[in-house]
Coordinates of C-alpha atoms and ligand atoms in Angstrom, one line a residue:
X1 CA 114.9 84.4 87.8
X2 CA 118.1 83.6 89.9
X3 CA 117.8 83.8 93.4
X4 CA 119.8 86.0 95.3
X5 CA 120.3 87.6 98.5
X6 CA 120.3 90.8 100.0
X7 CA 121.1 92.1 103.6
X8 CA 119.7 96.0 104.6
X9 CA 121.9 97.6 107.5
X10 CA 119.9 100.3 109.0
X11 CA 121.0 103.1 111.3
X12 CA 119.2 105.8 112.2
X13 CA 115.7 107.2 112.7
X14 CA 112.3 105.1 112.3
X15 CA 111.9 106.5 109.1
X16 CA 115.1 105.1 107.8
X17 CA 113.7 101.4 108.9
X18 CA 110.4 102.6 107.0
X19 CA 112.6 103.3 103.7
X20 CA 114.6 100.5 104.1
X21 CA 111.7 98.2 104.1
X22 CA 110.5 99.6 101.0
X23 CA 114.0 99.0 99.5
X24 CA 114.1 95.6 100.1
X25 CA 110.4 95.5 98.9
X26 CA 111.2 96.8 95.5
X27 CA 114.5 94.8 95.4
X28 CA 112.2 91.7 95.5
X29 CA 110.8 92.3 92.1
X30 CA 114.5 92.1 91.0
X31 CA 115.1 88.3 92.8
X32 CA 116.8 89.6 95.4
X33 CA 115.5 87.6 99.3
X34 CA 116.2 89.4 102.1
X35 CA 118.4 87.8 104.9
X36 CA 120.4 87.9 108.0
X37 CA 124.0 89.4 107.5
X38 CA 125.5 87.0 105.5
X39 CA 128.9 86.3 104.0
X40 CA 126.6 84.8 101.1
X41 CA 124.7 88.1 100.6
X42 CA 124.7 89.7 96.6
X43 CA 123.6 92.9 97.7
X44 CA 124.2 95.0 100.7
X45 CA 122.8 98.0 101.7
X46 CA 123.8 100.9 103.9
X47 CA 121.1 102.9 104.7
X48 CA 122.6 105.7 106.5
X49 CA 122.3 108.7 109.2
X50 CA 123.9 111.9 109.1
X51 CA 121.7 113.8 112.4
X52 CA 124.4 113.5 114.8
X53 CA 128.3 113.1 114.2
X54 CA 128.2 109.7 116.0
X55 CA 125.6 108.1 113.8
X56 CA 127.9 109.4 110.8
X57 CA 130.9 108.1 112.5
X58 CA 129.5 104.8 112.7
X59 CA 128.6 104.3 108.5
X60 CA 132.2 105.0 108.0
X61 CA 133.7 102.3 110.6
X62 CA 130.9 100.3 109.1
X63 CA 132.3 101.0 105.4
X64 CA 135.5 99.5 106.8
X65 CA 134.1 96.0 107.4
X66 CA 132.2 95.7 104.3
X67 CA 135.5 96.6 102.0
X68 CA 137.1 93.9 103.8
X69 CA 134.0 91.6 102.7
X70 CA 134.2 92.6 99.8
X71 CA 138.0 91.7 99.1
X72 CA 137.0 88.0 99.3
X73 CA 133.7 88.6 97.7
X74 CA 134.2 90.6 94.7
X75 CA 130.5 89.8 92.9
X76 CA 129.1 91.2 96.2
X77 CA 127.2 94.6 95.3
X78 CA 128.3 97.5 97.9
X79 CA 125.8 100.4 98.4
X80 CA 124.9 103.3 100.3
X81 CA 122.1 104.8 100.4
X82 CA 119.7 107.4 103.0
X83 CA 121.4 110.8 104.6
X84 CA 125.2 110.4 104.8
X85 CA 125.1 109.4 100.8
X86 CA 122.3 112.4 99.8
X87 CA 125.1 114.9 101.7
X88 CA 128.4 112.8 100.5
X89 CA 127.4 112.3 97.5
X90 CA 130.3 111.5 94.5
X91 CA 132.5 112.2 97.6
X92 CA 131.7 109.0 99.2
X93 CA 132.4 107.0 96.2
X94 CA 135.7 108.5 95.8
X95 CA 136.8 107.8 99.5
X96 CA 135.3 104.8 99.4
X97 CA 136.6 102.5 96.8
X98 CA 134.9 99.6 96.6
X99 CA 131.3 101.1 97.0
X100 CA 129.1 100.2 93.8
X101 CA 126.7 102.7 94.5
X102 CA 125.4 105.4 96.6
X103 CA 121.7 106.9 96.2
X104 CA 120.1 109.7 98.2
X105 CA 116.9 110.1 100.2
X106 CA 115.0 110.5 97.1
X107 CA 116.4 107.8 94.8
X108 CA 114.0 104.6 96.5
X109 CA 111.4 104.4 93.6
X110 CA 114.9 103.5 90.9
X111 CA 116.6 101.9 93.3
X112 CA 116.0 98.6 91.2
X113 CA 116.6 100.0 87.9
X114 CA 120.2 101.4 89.7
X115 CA 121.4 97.9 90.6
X116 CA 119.9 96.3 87.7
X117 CA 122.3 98.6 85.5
X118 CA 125.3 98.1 87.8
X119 CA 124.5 94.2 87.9
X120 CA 125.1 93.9 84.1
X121 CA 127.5 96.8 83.2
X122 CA 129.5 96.8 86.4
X123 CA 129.5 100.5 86.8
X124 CA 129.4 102.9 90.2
X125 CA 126.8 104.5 90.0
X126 CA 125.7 108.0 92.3
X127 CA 122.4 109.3 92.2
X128 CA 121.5 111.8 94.7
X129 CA 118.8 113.8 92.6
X130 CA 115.9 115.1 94.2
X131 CA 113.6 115.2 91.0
X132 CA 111.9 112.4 91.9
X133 CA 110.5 113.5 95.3
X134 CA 106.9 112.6 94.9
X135 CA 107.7 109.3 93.2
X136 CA 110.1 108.2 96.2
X137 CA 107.4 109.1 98.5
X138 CA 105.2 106.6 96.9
X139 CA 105.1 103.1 98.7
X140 CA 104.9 99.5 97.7
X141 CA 102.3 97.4 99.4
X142 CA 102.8 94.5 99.2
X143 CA 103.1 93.3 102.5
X144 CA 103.9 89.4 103.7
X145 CA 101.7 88.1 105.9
X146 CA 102.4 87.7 109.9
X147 CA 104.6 91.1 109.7
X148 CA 105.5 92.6 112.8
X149 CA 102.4 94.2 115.0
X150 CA 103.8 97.8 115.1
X151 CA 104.4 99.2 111.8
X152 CA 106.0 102.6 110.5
X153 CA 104.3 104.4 107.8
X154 CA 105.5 108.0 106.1
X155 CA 103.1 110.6 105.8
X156 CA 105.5 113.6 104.8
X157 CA 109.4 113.5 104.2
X158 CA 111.7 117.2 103.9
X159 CA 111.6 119.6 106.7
X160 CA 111.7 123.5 105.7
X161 CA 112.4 125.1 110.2
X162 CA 116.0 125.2 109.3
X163 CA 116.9 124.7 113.0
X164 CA 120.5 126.4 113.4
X165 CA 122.0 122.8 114.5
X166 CA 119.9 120.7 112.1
X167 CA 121.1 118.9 108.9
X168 CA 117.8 117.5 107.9
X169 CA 116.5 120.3 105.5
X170 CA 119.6 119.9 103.7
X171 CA 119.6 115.8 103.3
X172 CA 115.6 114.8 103.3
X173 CA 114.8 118.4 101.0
X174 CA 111.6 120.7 100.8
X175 CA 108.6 119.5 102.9
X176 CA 106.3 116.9 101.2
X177 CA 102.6 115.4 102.1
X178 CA 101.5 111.9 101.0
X179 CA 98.0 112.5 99.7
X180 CA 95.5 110.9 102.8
X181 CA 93.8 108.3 100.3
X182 CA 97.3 106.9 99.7
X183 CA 97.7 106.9 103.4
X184 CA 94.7 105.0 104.0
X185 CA 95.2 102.6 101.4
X186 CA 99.0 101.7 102.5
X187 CA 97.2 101.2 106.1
X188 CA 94.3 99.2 105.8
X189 CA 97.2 96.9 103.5
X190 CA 99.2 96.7 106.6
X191 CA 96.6 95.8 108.8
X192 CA 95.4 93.2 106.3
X193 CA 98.6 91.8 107.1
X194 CA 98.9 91.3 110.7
X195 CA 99.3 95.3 111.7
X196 CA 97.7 96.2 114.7
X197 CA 99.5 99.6 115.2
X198 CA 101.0 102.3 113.1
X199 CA 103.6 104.8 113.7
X200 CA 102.8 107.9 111.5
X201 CA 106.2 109.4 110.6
X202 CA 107.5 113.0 109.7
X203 CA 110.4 115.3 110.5
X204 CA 107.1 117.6 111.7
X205 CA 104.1 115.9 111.5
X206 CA 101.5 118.6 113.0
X207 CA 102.3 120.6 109.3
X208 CA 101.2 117.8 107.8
X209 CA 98.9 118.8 104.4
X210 CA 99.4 122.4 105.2
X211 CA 101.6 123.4 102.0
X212 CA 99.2 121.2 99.4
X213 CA 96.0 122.0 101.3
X214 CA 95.0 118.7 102.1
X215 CA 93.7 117.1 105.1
X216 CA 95.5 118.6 108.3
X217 CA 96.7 116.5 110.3
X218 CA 93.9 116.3 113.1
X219 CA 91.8 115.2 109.9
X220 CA 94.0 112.3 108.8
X221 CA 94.4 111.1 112.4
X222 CA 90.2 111.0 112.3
X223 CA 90.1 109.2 109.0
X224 CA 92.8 106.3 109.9
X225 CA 90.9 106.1 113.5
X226 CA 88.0 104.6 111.2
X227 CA 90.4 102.0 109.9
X228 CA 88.5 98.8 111.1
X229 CA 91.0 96.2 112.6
X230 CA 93.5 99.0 113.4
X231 CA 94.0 98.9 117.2
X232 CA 96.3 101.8 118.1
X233 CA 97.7 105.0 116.2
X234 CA 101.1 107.0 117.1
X235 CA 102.8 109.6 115.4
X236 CA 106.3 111.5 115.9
X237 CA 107.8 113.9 115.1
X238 CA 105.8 117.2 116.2
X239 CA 107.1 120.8 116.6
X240 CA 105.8 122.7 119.6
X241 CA 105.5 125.7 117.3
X242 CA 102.8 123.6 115.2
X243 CA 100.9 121.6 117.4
X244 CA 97.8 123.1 117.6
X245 CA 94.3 122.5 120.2
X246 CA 93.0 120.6 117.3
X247 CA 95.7 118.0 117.6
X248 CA 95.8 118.1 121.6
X249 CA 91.9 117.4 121.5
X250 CA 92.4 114.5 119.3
X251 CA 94.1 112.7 122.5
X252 CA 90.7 113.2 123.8
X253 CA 88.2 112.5 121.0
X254 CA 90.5 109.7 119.2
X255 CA 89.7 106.4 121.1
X256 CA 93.3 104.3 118.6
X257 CA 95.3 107.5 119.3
X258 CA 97.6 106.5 121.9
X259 CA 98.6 108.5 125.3
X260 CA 102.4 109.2 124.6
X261 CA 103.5 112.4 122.6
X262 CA 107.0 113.1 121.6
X263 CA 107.7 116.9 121.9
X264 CA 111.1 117.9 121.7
X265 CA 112.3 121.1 123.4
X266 CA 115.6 120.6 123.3
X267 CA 116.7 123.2 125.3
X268 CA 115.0 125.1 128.4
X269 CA 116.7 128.6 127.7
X270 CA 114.7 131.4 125.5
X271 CA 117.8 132.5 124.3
X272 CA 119.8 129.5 123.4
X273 CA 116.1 128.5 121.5
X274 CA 116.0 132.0 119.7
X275 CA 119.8 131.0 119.0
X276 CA 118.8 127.5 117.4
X277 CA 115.8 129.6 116.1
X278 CA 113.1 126.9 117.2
X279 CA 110.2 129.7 117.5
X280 CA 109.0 129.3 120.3
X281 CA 109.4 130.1 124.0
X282 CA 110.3 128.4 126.6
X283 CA 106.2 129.5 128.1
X284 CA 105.2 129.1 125.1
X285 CA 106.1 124.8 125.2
X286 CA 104.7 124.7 128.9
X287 CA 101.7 125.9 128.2
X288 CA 101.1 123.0 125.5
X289 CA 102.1 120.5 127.9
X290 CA 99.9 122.2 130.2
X291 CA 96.8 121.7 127.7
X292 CA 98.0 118.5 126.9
X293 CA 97.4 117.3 130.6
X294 CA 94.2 119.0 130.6
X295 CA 92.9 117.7 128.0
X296 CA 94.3 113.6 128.7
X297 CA 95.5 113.5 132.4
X298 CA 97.6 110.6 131.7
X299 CA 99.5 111.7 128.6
X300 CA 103.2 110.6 128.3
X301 CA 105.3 112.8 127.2
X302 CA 109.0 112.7 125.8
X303 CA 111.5 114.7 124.8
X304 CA 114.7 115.8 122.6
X305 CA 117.5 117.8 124.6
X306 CA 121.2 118.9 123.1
X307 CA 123.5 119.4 126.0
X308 CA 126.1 122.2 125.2
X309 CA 124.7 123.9 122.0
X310 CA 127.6 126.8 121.1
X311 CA 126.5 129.7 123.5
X312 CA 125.2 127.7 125.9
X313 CA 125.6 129.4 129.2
X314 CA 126.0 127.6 132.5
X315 CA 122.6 129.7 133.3
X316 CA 120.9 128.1 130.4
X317 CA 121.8 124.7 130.6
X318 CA 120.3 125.5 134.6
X319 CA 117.1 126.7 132.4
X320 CA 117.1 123.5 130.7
X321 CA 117.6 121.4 134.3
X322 CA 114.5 123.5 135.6
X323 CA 112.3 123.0 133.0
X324 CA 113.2 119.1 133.3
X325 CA 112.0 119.6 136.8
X326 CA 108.4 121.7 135.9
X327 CA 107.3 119.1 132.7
X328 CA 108.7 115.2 134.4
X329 CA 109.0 114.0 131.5
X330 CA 108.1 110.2 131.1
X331 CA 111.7 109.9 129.4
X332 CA 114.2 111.4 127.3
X333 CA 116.3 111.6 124.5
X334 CA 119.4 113.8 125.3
X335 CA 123.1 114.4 123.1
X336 CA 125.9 116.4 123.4
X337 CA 125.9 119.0 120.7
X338 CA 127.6 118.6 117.6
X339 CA 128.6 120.4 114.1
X340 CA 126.9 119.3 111.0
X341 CA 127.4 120.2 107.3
X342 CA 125.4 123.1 106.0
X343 CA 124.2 123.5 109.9
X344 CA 124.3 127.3 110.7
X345 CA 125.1 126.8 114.1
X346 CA 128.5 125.1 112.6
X347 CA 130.0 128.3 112.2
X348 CA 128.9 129.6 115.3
X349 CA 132.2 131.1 117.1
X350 CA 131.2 130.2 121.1
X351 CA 131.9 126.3 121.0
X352 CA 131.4 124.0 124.1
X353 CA 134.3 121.8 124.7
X354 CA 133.3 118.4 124.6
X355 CA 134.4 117.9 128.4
X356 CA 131.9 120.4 129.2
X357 CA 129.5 118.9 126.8
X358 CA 129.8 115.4 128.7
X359 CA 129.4 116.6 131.9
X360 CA 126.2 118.5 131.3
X361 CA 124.6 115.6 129.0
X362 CA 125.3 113.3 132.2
X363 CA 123.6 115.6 134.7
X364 CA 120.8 115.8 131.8
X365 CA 120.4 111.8 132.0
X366 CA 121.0 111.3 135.8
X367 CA 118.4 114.0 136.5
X368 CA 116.0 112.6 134.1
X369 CA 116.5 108.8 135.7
X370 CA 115.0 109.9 139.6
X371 CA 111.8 111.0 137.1
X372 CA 111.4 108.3 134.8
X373 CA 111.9 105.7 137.8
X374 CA 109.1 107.5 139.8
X375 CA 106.7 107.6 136.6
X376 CA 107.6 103.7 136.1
X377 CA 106.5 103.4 139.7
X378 CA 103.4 105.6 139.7
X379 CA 102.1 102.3 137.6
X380 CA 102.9 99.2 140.1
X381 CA 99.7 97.6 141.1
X382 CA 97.6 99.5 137.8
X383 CA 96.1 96.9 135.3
X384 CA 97.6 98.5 131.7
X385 CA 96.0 97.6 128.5
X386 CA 99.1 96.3 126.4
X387 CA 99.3 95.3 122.7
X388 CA 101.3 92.2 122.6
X389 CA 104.3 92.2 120.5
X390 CA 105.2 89.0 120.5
X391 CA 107.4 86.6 123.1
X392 CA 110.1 88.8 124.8
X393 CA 113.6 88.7 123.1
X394 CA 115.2 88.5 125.9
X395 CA 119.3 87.3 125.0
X396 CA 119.3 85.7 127.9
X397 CA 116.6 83.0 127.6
X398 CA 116.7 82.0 131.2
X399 CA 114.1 84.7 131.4
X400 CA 112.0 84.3 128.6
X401 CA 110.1 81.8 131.3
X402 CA 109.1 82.0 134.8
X403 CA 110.3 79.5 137.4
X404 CA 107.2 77.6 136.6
X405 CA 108.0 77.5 132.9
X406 CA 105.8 79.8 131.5
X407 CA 106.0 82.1 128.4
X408 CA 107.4 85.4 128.3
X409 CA 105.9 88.2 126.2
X410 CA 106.9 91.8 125.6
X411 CA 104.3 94.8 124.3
X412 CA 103.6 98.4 125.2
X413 CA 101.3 100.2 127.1
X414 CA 99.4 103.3 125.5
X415 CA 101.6 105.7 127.1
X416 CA 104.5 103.5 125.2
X417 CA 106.4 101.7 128.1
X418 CA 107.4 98.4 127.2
X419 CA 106.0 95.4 129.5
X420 CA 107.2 92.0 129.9
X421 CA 104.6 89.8 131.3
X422 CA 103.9 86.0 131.9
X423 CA 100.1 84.8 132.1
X424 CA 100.2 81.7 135.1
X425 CA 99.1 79.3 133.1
X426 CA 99.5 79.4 129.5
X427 CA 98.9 75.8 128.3
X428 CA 95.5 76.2 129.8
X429 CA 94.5 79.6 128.1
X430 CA 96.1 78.3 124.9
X431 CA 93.4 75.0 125.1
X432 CA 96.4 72.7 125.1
X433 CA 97.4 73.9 121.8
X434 CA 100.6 75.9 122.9
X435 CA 101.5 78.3 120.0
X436 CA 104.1 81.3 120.1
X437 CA 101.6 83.3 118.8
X438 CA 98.8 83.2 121.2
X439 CA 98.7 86.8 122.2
X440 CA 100.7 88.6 119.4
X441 CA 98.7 91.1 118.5
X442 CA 96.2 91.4 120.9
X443 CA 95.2 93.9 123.7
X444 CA 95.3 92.2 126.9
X445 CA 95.2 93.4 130.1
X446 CA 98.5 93.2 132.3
X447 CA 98.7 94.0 136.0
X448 CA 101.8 96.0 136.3
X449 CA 103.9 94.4 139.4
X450 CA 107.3 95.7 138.9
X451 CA 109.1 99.0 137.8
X452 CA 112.6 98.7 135.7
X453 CA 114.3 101.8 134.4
X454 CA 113.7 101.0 130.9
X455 CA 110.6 98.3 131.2
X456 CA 108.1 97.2 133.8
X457 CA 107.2 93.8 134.5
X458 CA 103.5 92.2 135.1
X459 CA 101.2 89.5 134.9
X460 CA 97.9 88.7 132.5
X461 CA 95.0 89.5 133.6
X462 CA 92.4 87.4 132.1
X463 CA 88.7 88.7 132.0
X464 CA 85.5 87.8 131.2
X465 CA 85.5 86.5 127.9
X466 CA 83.5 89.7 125.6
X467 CA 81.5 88.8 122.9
X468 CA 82.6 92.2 121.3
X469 CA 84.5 95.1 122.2
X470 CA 83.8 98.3 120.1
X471 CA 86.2 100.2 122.2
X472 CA 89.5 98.0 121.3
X473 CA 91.9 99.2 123.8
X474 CA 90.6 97.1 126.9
X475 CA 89.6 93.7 124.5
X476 CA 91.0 90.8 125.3
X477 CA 90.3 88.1 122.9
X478 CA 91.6 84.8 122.9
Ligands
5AD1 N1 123.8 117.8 117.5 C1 123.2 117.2 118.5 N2 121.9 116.7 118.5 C2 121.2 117.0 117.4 N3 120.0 116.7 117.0 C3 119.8 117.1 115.8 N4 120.9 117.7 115.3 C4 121.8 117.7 116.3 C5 123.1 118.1 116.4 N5 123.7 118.8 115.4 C6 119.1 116.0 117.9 C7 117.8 116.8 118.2 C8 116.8 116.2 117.4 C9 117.2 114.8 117.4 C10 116.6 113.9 116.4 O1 118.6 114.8 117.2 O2 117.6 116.7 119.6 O3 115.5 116.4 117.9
SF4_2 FE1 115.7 119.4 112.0 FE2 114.3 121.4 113.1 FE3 113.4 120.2 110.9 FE4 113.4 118.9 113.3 S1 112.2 120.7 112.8 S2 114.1 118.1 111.3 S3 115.2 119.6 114.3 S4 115.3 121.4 111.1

């Protein structure tokens, strides 16, 4: 078979990464190696986001570039697959004129038999059919070895809460659970293959099983925490109408589940949520944070917030501000409102100009910085137990070493803040033997000696070497 060469362009969410793995997993059967963006690429995909205009915005500036690529390249294979081409649809092939294909959210399990057919008949091909949802949902495992430590997996695609300012429902379809056995199974591949944490993904995760009556959700997260060799387990999204005490308590009985949940609220005002009909009240979300904190004094939590959604009062964005202030949120995720196809809020009369919409999305980020800076803080001097990514990335490789030339290397803590640490003496620890790989992958434990605003900074600390640790999240093992 010919070898040939294929570049993935992800934007978007984590589960876009997740599908676009999967692409380039199945497109391997067909010859095609993924690479680096490449002028000698045969195949490139777009695998695209429609949640916010921006992200939109960006596929079509994107779209731009690659025609002109294409000009000198005809052979090169254009295609578009993921939200912007399950909404756009024929539409997108007409604008765009030298696309080869574009294939919706549920097209991934005949991806390959789509490019095989435009390969040899050199047709355009659109195929945003939803029929084959379950099949689409199925994974591939077959995994390469020394993949990265912290891996996505899928556990439900479609979202049915029809929030007014929401396109989802309309692009990813009716809600969908993976069976648990294939969850497990797609796991314990991963971890065979360097994994040492998993993200478990879904537009609302805490309905998980609930329409086929399977496992819920609290009962998957028990299963995978049996998973031997799996170190730590996340999940996003949830819905604050869904997330029950059986899923709070797991952050208390689960000893992989991680002490970071992502709860968006999105707005602090009872009426603008009634407006973005999010069901749930504004007392309703603080009392779940409020259990939350009982149950695991440590949590993390983060957030969703949409500055200026139509209606928005200068009184509710206030109620949004306040509620800010009551939860401190560990950090945030905050955009200015905007219209999206099919979206009922779209024809909502009582815009927010986009000055207005600026303004209050900076006061949202300014007020959230004093909060996240003094949560960063609250750590300086703590040891943290950090699973070790790998060496930091840093551009800049002036600071990938300290000034006395040691290594380095980035990971997260269980409450998910990113630490870049150096260990004093690395050649020794490493035996003389210096690899890059010493401590990818393991849980070591870091003493925490500076706050950023987006990362800390600390130093290994190297105990007692254990014979065993049952527990996982304080093991350090050389
Ligand atoms: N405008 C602005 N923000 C939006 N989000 C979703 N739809 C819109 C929209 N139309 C935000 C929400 C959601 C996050 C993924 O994107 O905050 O939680
Ligand atoms: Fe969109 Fe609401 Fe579904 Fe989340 S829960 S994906 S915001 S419709």
């Amino acid at each position: 078979m010919k070898n040939k060469y294929l570049h993935i362009i992800t934007i978007g969410c984590q589960m876009n990464i997740y599908d676009s793995e999967q692409m380039a997993i199945r497109l391997k059967a067909l010859g095609y190696n993924l690479i680096p963006f490449s002028e000698r690429a045969d195949l490139i995909i777009v695998n695209t986001c429609a949640i916010r205009e921006k992200a939109e915005q960006k596929v079509f500036s994107l779209l731009g570039r690659l025609a002109r690529l294409k000009k000198k390249n005809p052979g090169l294979i254009l295609g578009v697959g993921g939200c912007v081409a399950q909404q756009e649809g024929k539409k997108l092939l007409q604008r765009v004129p030298c696309l080869d294909l574009v294939f919706g959210t549920h097209a991934a399990g005949r991806l390959p038999e789509l490019v095989e057919r435009i390969e040899q008949q050199g047709c355009r091909i659109v195929d945003i059919g939803m029929s084959d949802q379950k099949n689409s949902l199925e994974s591939v495992l077959q995994y390469d070895q020394n993949i990265n430590i912290s891996k996505f997996v899928t556990i439900m695609q479609g979202c049915e809460n029809f929030c007014t300012y929401c396109v989802v429902p309309y692009v990813r379809g009716k809600e969908l659970s993976r069976k648990p056995e294939a969850i497990i199974r797609e796991i314990k591949a991963l971890v065979k293959s360097g994994a040492g944490e998993i993200t478990l993904l879904g537009q609302n995760v805490n309905s998980y099983g609930k329409k086929e009556g399977i496992s819920t959700f609290p009962e998957l997260l028990a299963s995978i925490n049996r998973i031997e060799g799996l170190k730590r387990i996340r999940f996003t999204t949830s819905h604050p109408k869904d997330l029950s005490d059986e899923l709070i308590e797991c952050f208390a009985n689960l000893d992989k589940l991680c002490k970071h949940i992502h709860l968006p609220v999105q707005s602090g005002s009872n009426r603008i949520l009634r407006r973005m009909n999010r069901k749930y009240t504004r007392e309703e979300y603080l009392e779940k944070i409020e259990k939350l904190r009982e149950i695991c004094p440590d949590i993390a939590v983060s957030t969703d917030l949409i500055a200026g959604f139509p209606g928005e009062s200068k009184s509710d964005f206030e109620d949004t501000l306040e509620l800010m202030k009551q939860v401190e949120y560990d950090s945030i995720f905050a955009f200015k409102y905007s219209d999206r196809p099919n979206a009922k809020a779209a024809g909502f009369s009582d815009k927010i100009s986009e000055n207005e919409k600026r303004t209050r999305l900076q006061r949202i980020l300014k007020l959230q910085e004093g909060f996240t800076a003094q949560k960063n803080s609250s750590l300086v001097g703590l040891i943290q137990p950090v699973l070790v990514e790998g060496l930091s990335k840093k551009q800049d490789m002036d600071n990938q070493y300290d000034s006395n030339n040691n290594l380095q290397w980035t990971g997260r803590t269980s409450t998910n803040k990113i630490v870049n640490f150096f260990h004093d003496n690395d050649r020794k620890i490493s035996d003389g033997s210096m690899s890059d790989r010493i401590y990818e992958g393991k849980l070591v434990d870091v003493k925490i000696k500076k706050a950023l605003l987006h990362s800390l900074k600390g130093k290994l600390v190297v105990p007692e070497p254990r014979l065993s640790d049952k527990k996982g999240d304080n093991s350090y093992v050389a």
